[in-house]
Short mmCIF file of C-alpha atoms in Angstrom, two decimals:
data_model
loop_
_atom_site.label_atom_id
_atom_site.label_comp_id
_atom_site.label_asym_id
_atom_site.label_seq_id
_atom_site.Cartn_x
_atom_site.Cartn_y
_atom_site.Cartn_z
CA MET A 17 -20.13 -8.84 8.62
CA CYS A 18 -18.19 -7.88 5.41
CA ARG A 19 -17.19 -9.09 1.98
CA LEU A 20 -13.60 -9.42 0.55
CA LEU A 21 -11.53 -10.40 -2.35
CA ALA A 22 -7.87 -11.02 -3.02
CA TYR A 23 -5.85 -11.48 -6.23
CA LEU A 24 -2.38 -12.42 -7.19
CA GLY A 25 -1.39 -13.05 -10.81
CA GLN A 26 -1.52 -11.98 -14.36
CA PRO A 27 -2.25 -8.33 -14.41
CA VAL A 28 -5.98 -7.52 -14.52
CA LEU A 29 -8.29 -4.15 -14.63
CA MET A 30 -9.80 -3.57 -11.29
CA ASP A 31 -13.03 -3.33 -12.93
CA LYS A 32 -13.02 -6.82 -13.80
CA PHE A 33 -13.69 -7.77 -10.02
CA LEU A 34 -15.55 -4.85 -8.86
CA TYR A 35 -18.38 -4.26 -11.53
CA GLU A 36 -18.20 -6.77 -14.31
CA PRO A 37 -19.10 -9.99 -12.86
CA ASP A 38 -22.59 -11.26 -11.88
CA ASN A 39 -21.94 -11.19 -8.24
CA SER A 40 -19.23 -8.48 -8.22
CA MET A 41 -18.09 -6.86 -5.33
CA ILE A 42 -20.21 -3.63 -5.79
CA LYS A 43 -23.20 -6.14 -5.96
CA GLN A 44 -22.06 -7.60 -2.83
CA SER A 45 -22.10 -4.15 -1.07
CA PHE A 46 -25.68 -4.11 -1.48
CA GLU A 47 -26.81 -7.59 -2.09
CA ALA A 48 -24.53 -10.38 -0.62
CA LYS A 49 -25.90 -13.65 -1.15
CA GLU A 50 -23.77 -15.84 1.30
CA ILE A 51 -24.35 -14.01 4.46
CA GLU A 52 -27.15 -13.12 6.79
CA GLU A 53 -27.03 -9.47 6.36
CA PRO A 54 -26.84 -8.58 2.69
CA LEU A 55 -25.82 -5.06 3.18
CA ASN A 56 -22.30 -4.09 3.32
CA GLY A 57 -22.56 -0.18 2.90
CA ASP A 58 -20.41 1.21 5.80
CA GLY A 59 -17.48 1.91 3.51
CA PHE A 60 -14.83 0.08 1.25
CA GLY A 61 -11.42 -0.11 0.45
CA VAL A 62 -9.13 -1.44 -2.39
CA GLY A 63 -5.38 -1.77 -2.33
CA TRP A 64 -3.16 -2.57 -5.40
CA TYR A 65 0.37 -2.71 -6.41
CA HIS A 66 2.68 -1.40 -9.13
CA LYS A 67 5.85 -3.13 -8.27
CA HIS A 68 7.68 -1.64 -11.20
CA ILE A 69 7.18 1.77 -9.45
CA THR A 70 7.55 0.65 -5.85
CA ARG A 71 7.05 -2.27 -3.22
CA GLN A 72 4.53 -0.16 -1.48
CA PRO A 73 0.83 -0.68 -2.39
CA ALA A 74 -1.53 2.04 -3.23
CA VAL A 75 -4.63 2.15 -1.02
CA PHE A 76 -7.97 4.09 -1.40
CA VAL A 77 -10.66 3.77 1.19
CA SER A 78 -13.96 5.87 1.87
CA ILE A 79 -16.76 5.73 4.02
CA TYR A 80 -19.44 5.92 1.46
CA PRO A 81 -21.14 2.94 0.01
CA ALA A 82 -19.04 1.35 -2.54
CA TRP A 83 -22.28 1.32 -4.99
CA ASN A 84 -22.26 5.14 -4.66
CA ASN A 85 -18.87 6.26 -5.32
CA ARG A 86 -18.04 7.88 -8.40
CA ASN A 87 -14.46 8.09 -7.78
CA LEU A 88 -14.18 4.36 -7.50
CA ARG A 89 -16.14 3.98 -10.68
CA TYR A 90 -13.49 6.08 -12.60
CA LEU A 91 -10.46 4.51 -11.09
CA ALA A 92 -11.70 0.77 -11.69
CA SER A 93 -11.65 0.96 -15.39
CA LEU A 94 -8.38 2.55 -15.36
CA VAL A 95 -6.30 0.73 -12.61
CA GLN A 96 -4.71 -2.73 -13.71
CA SER A 97 -2.64 -4.70 -11.13
CA ASP A 98 -1.25 -8.28 -10.82
CA CYS A 99 -1.93 -8.09 -6.99
CA LEU A 100 -4.93 -6.48 -5.13
CA ILE A 101 -7.40 -6.53 -2.27
CA ALA A 102 -10.87 -5.36 -2.26
CA HIS A 103 -13.33 -5.05 0.94
CA VAL A 104 -16.93 -3.76 1.61
CA ARG A 105 -17.54 -3.12 5.36
CA ALA A 106 -20.57 -3.96 7.41
CA ALA A 107 -19.61 -2.17 10.67
CA SER A 108 -19.79 -4.17 13.90
CA VAL A 109 -16.69 -3.02 16.18
CA GLY A 110 -15.84 0.49 15.59
CA ASP A 111 -17.32 4.02 13.97
CA VAL A 112 -17.82 4.17 10.25
CA SER A 113 -14.77 5.95 9.58
CA GLU A 114 -11.65 5.86 7.09
CA SER A 115 -9.26 4.64 9.86
CA ASN A 116 -11.74 1.76 10.25
CA CYS A 117 -11.93 0.70 6.60
CA HIS A 118 -10.09 -2.19 5.13
CA PRO A 119 -7.48 -3.07 3.76
CA PHE A 120 -5.18 -2.35 6.57
CA HIS A 121 -1.57 -1.18 5.24
CA TYR A 122 1.57 -1.93 7.15
CA ARG A 123 4.80 -1.53 5.28
CA ASN A 124 4.33 -3.33 2.07
CA TYR A 125 1.48 -5.62 3.27
CA LEU A 126 -2.31 -5.30 2.89
CA MET A 127 -4.60 -7.27 4.99
CA ALA A 128 -8.47 -7.70 5.22
CA HIS A 129 -10.97 -9.59 7.42
CA ASN A 130 -14.41 -10.99 7.29
CA GLY A 131 -15.86 -11.73 10.68
CA GLY A 132 -15.43 -10.34 14.21
CA VAL A 133 -14.83 -10.88 17.89
CA GLU A 134 -17.73 -10.75 20.26
CA GLU A 135 -17.18 -8.43 23.27
CA PHE A 136 -13.91 -7.47 21.78
CA ASP A 137 -13.63 -4.48 24.35
CA LYS A 138 -12.90 -7.15 27.26
CA ILE A 139 -9.80 -8.26 25.50
CA LYS A 140 -8.73 -5.13 23.76
CA ARG A 141 -6.47 -3.76 26.71
CA SER A 142 -4.71 -7.27 27.02
CA LEU A 143 -4.00 -7.65 23.37
CA LYS A 144 -2.44 -4.05 22.86
CA ASP A 145 -0.35 -4.91 25.91
CA LYS A 146 1.14 -7.85 23.71
CA LEU A 147 2.44 -5.30 21.13
CA SER A 148 5.99 -3.84 20.60
CA ASP A 149 5.79 0.04 20.17
CA GLU A 150 6.01 0.06 16.49
CA ARG A 151 2.82 -2.02 15.87
CA TYR A 152 1.13 -0.30 18.89
CA LEU A 153 1.78 3.21 17.22
CA TRP A 154 0.74 1.58 13.87
CA LEU A 155 -2.84 1.25 15.10
CA LYS A 156 -4.91 4.00 13.80
CA GLY A 157 -8.59 2.85 14.26
CA GLN A 158 -11.12 0.98 16.55
CA THR A 159 -11.85 -2.28 14.97
CA ASP A 160 -11.11 -5.83 16.25
CA SER A 161 -9.91 -6.46 12.76
CA GLU A 162 -7.01 -3.92 12.76
CA HIS A 163 -5.74 -4.94 16.50
CA LEU A 164 -5.90 -8.78 15.23
CA PHE A 165 -3.66 -7.81 12.26
CA ALA A 166 -1.43 -5.79 14.60
CA LEU A 167 -0.90 -9.12 16.74
CA PHE A 168 -0.44 -11.21 13.65
CA LEU A 169 2.18 -8.77 12.43
CA GLU A 170 4.02 -8.95 15.78
CA TYR A 171 4.51 -12.66 15.09
CA LEU A 172 5.45 -12.21 11.65
CA SER A 173 8.09 -9.67 12.26
CA GLN A 174 9.81 -12.58 14.21
CA LYS A 175 10.20 -14.41 11.10
CA LYS A 176 13.14 -13.92 8.73
CA GLU A 177 13.12 -11.06 6.38
CA ASP A 178 12.69 -13.38 3.09
CA PHE A 179 9.61 -14.98 4.75
CA THR A 180 7.47 -17.52 2.89
CA ALA A 181 3.75 -18.29 2.90
CA ASP A 182 4.27 -20.88 5.63
CA ASP A 183 5.73 -18.40 8.05
CA VAL A 184 2.57 -16.15 7.31
CA ALA A 185 0.46 -19.15 8.00
CA ASP A 186 2.44 -19.98 11.21
CA SER A 187 1.78 -16.17 12.54
CA PHE A 188 -1.94 -16.55 11.87
CA GLU A 189 -1.77 -19.72 14.03
CA GLN A 190 0.10 -17.87 16.61
CA MET A 191 -2.58 -15.14 16.51
CA ILE A 192 -5.33 -17.57 16.85
CA VAL A 193 -3.76 -19.34 19.85
CA THR A 194 -3.28 -15.83 21.73
CA LEU A 195 -6.85 -14.63 20.90
CA LYS A 196 -8.36 -18.03 22.25
CA GLU A 197 -6.47 -17.72 25.46
CA MET A 198 -7.45 -14.12 25.94
CA MET A 199 -11.03 -14.89 25.21
CA ARG A 200 -10.91 -17.95 27.67
CA LEU A 201 -9.30 -15.58 30.47
CA LYS A 202 -12.23 -13.14 29.79
CA GLY A 203 -14.94 -15.72 29.85
CA ILE A 204 -15.79 -14.71 26.14
CA ALA A 205 -17.87 -17.99 24.96
CA ALA A 206 -19.36 -16.72 21.79
CA PRO A 207 -17.04 -17.77 18.71
CA ALA A 208 -14.92 -15.46 16.84
CA TYR A 209 -15.05 -15.64 13.22
CA LEU A 210 -11.83 -15.10 11.40
CA ASN A 211 -11.81 -14.99 7.56
CA MET A 212 -8.61 -13.22 6.96
CA VAL A 213 -6.44 -12.52 4.03
CA PHE A 214 -2.81 -11.18 3.72
CA VAL A 215 -0.95 -10.00 0.28
CA ASP A 216 2.51 -8.37 0.01
CA GLY A 217 2.61 -8.24 -3.67
CA GLU A 218 4.38 -11.56 -4.24
CA ARG A 219 2.63 -13.97 -1.81
CA MET A 220 -0.99 -14.49 -0.55
CA VAL A 221 -2.51 -16.31 2.47
CA GLY A 222 -6.11 -16.79 3.02
CA LEU A 223 -7.65 -18.14 6.50
CA ARG A 224 -10.85 -19.58 6.97
CA TYR A 225 -11.53 -20.18 10.52
CA THR A 226 -13.76 -19.88 13.80
CA THR A 227 -12.96 -20.57 17.35
CA GLY A 228 -16.27 -22.16 17.93
CA LYS A 229 -16.39 -25.96 18.03
CA ASP A 230 -19.39 -27.48 15.83
CA VAL A 231 -19.59 -24.17 14.28
CA LYS A 232 -19.19 -23.49 10.51
CA PRO A 233 -17.08 -20.69 9.46
CA LEU A 234 -18.03 -17.88 7.31
CA THR A 235 -17.82 -18.71 3.35
CA LEU A 236 -14.40 -18.41 1.76
CA TYR A 237 -13.27 -19.58 -1.80
CA TYR A 238 -10.22 -19.90 -3.86
CA SER A 239 -9.97 -20.16 -7.78
CA GLU A 240 -6.78 -20.78 -9.66
CA GLY A 241 -5.96 -20.76 -13.46
CA SER A 242 -3.49 -18.96 -16.07
CA LYS A 243 -5.57 -15.72 -15.90
CA TYR A 244 -9.13 -14.14 -14.88
CA VAL A 245 -10.93 -12.44 -17.94
CA CYS A 246 -14.14 -11.02 -18.65
CA GLU A 247 -15.35 -11.16 -22.14
CA ASP A 248 -18.85 -9.88 -23.60
CA GLY A 249 -20.11 -9.74 -19.87
CA VAL A 250 -18.75 -13.48 -19.01
CA CYS A 251 -15.94 -13.60 -16.49
CA TYR A 252 -14.16 -16.73 -15.88
CA MET A 253 -10.65 -18.06 -15.06
CA VAL A 254 -8.78 -19.57 -17.86
CA PRO A 255 -7.57 -23.08 -17.04
CA SER A 256 -3.84 -23.31 -16.69
CA GLU A 257 -1.73 -24.89 -19.35
CA GLY A 258 1.76 -23.22 -18.88
CA VAL A 259 3.67 -20.95 -16.83
CA ASP A 260 1.23 -18.25 -16.30
CA LYS A 261 -0.78 -18.68 -13.18
CA SER A 262 -3.43 -16.48 -11.23
CA VAL A 263 -4.98 -17.09 -7.79
CA MET A 264 -7.86 -15.39 -6.22
CA ILE A 265 -9.65 -15.69 -2.71
CA VAL A 266 -13.19 -14.32 -2.40
CA SER A 267 -16.00 -14.36 0.60
CA GLU A 268 -18.54 -15.15 -2.32
CA LYS A 269 -18.26 -16.64 -5.82
CA LEU A 270 -18.18 -13.77 -8.34
CA THR A 271 -19.73 -16.06 -11.21
CA ASP A 272 -21.97 -19.24 -11.10
CA ILE A 273 -19.45 -21.16 -13.06
CA ALA A 274 -19.05 -23.77 -10.80
CA GLN A 275 -15.50 -25.08 -11.81
CA ASP A 276 -14.06 -22.03 -11.17
CA TRP A 277 -14.39 -22.18 -7.39
CA LYS A 278 -13.26 -24.42 -4.58
CA LYS A 279 -14.39 -23.98 -1.12
CA ILE A 280 -11.50 -23.52 1.48
CA PRO A 281 -12.23 -26.46 3.97
CA ASP A 282 -13.61 -25.58 7.64
CA ASN A 283 -10.51 -24.17 9.76
CA HIS A 284 -7.91 -24.27 7.06
CA MET A 285 -5.93 -21.76 5.12
CA VAL A 286 -4.99 -21.42 1.45
CA LEU A 287 -1.37 -20.61 0.95
CA VAL A 288 0.00 -18.95 -2.40
CA TYR A 289 3.47 -18.87 -2.96
CA LYS A 290 5.96 -16.54 -4.98
CA ASP A 291 5.43 -19.01 -7.87
CA LEU A 292 2.02 -18.81 -7.46
CA SER A 293 1.62 -22.62 -6.64
CA VAL A 294 -1.18 -23.40 -4.17
CA LYS A 295 -1.52 -25.37 -0.86
CA LEU A 296 -4.30 -26.04 1.54
CA ARG A 297 -3.16 -26.19 5.16
CA LYS A 298 -5.20 -27.17 8.18
CA VAL A 299 -5.13 -24.81 11.16
CA VAL A 300 -3.70 -26.73 14.07
CA VAL A 301 -4.29 -24.75 17.36
#
């Protein structure tokens, strides 16, 4: 499996997520705590926005382990953004290649996935058949993750241009319905694990879901406050008292500060709107 992080809020240096916390993303790349396989060394990726320059995100991916990439170490202490995604990969479906590294970039969207679909090859062709030429040609890698996001994007493209976080959530649900039907037709009984995040620089949605009945989804948490800070080696979310807001979604808690983290309930989504208000929504499919 993999580990992921998404953030939207007050501008923060990337270093505050990747290196400084006790359980930073770099720490999770070689010693993840809340998943059976602790090693996530099959590449990494980060994506971030500078909306005063362009709506398009910057993306940096590599097949090297995150803990051993000097370029990432240099970047992290100098890149500041109000919206970013980070991901460390443990390859399941697909080779170790840059085209299979998250986050996946489409237009001004970034997406990352923690989980997988067993026996994905059985449904890969039927999934592609549901894609328009644009989404089909967008696919560059082999992963179940990228193909699922292509299907999700197919549904999102049918929404109005000024879509909301609710429209993103609707598109995730439509993707799940289609996936479950394809799995049923091909006799895939093993549960699919779908912890997924979407950002576009202005809104963010995180999905915590599994298709298996009586099966626990993988861990996913969110944290909200006025801003996220690291001071003297201590990282925490400052409680919100005014208009400033920040929200983070993570596979694992970055710190042991219990009040900072809320577990997203099983088979729910967390929706973060343009005003950075937050809502939990049950997946109903």
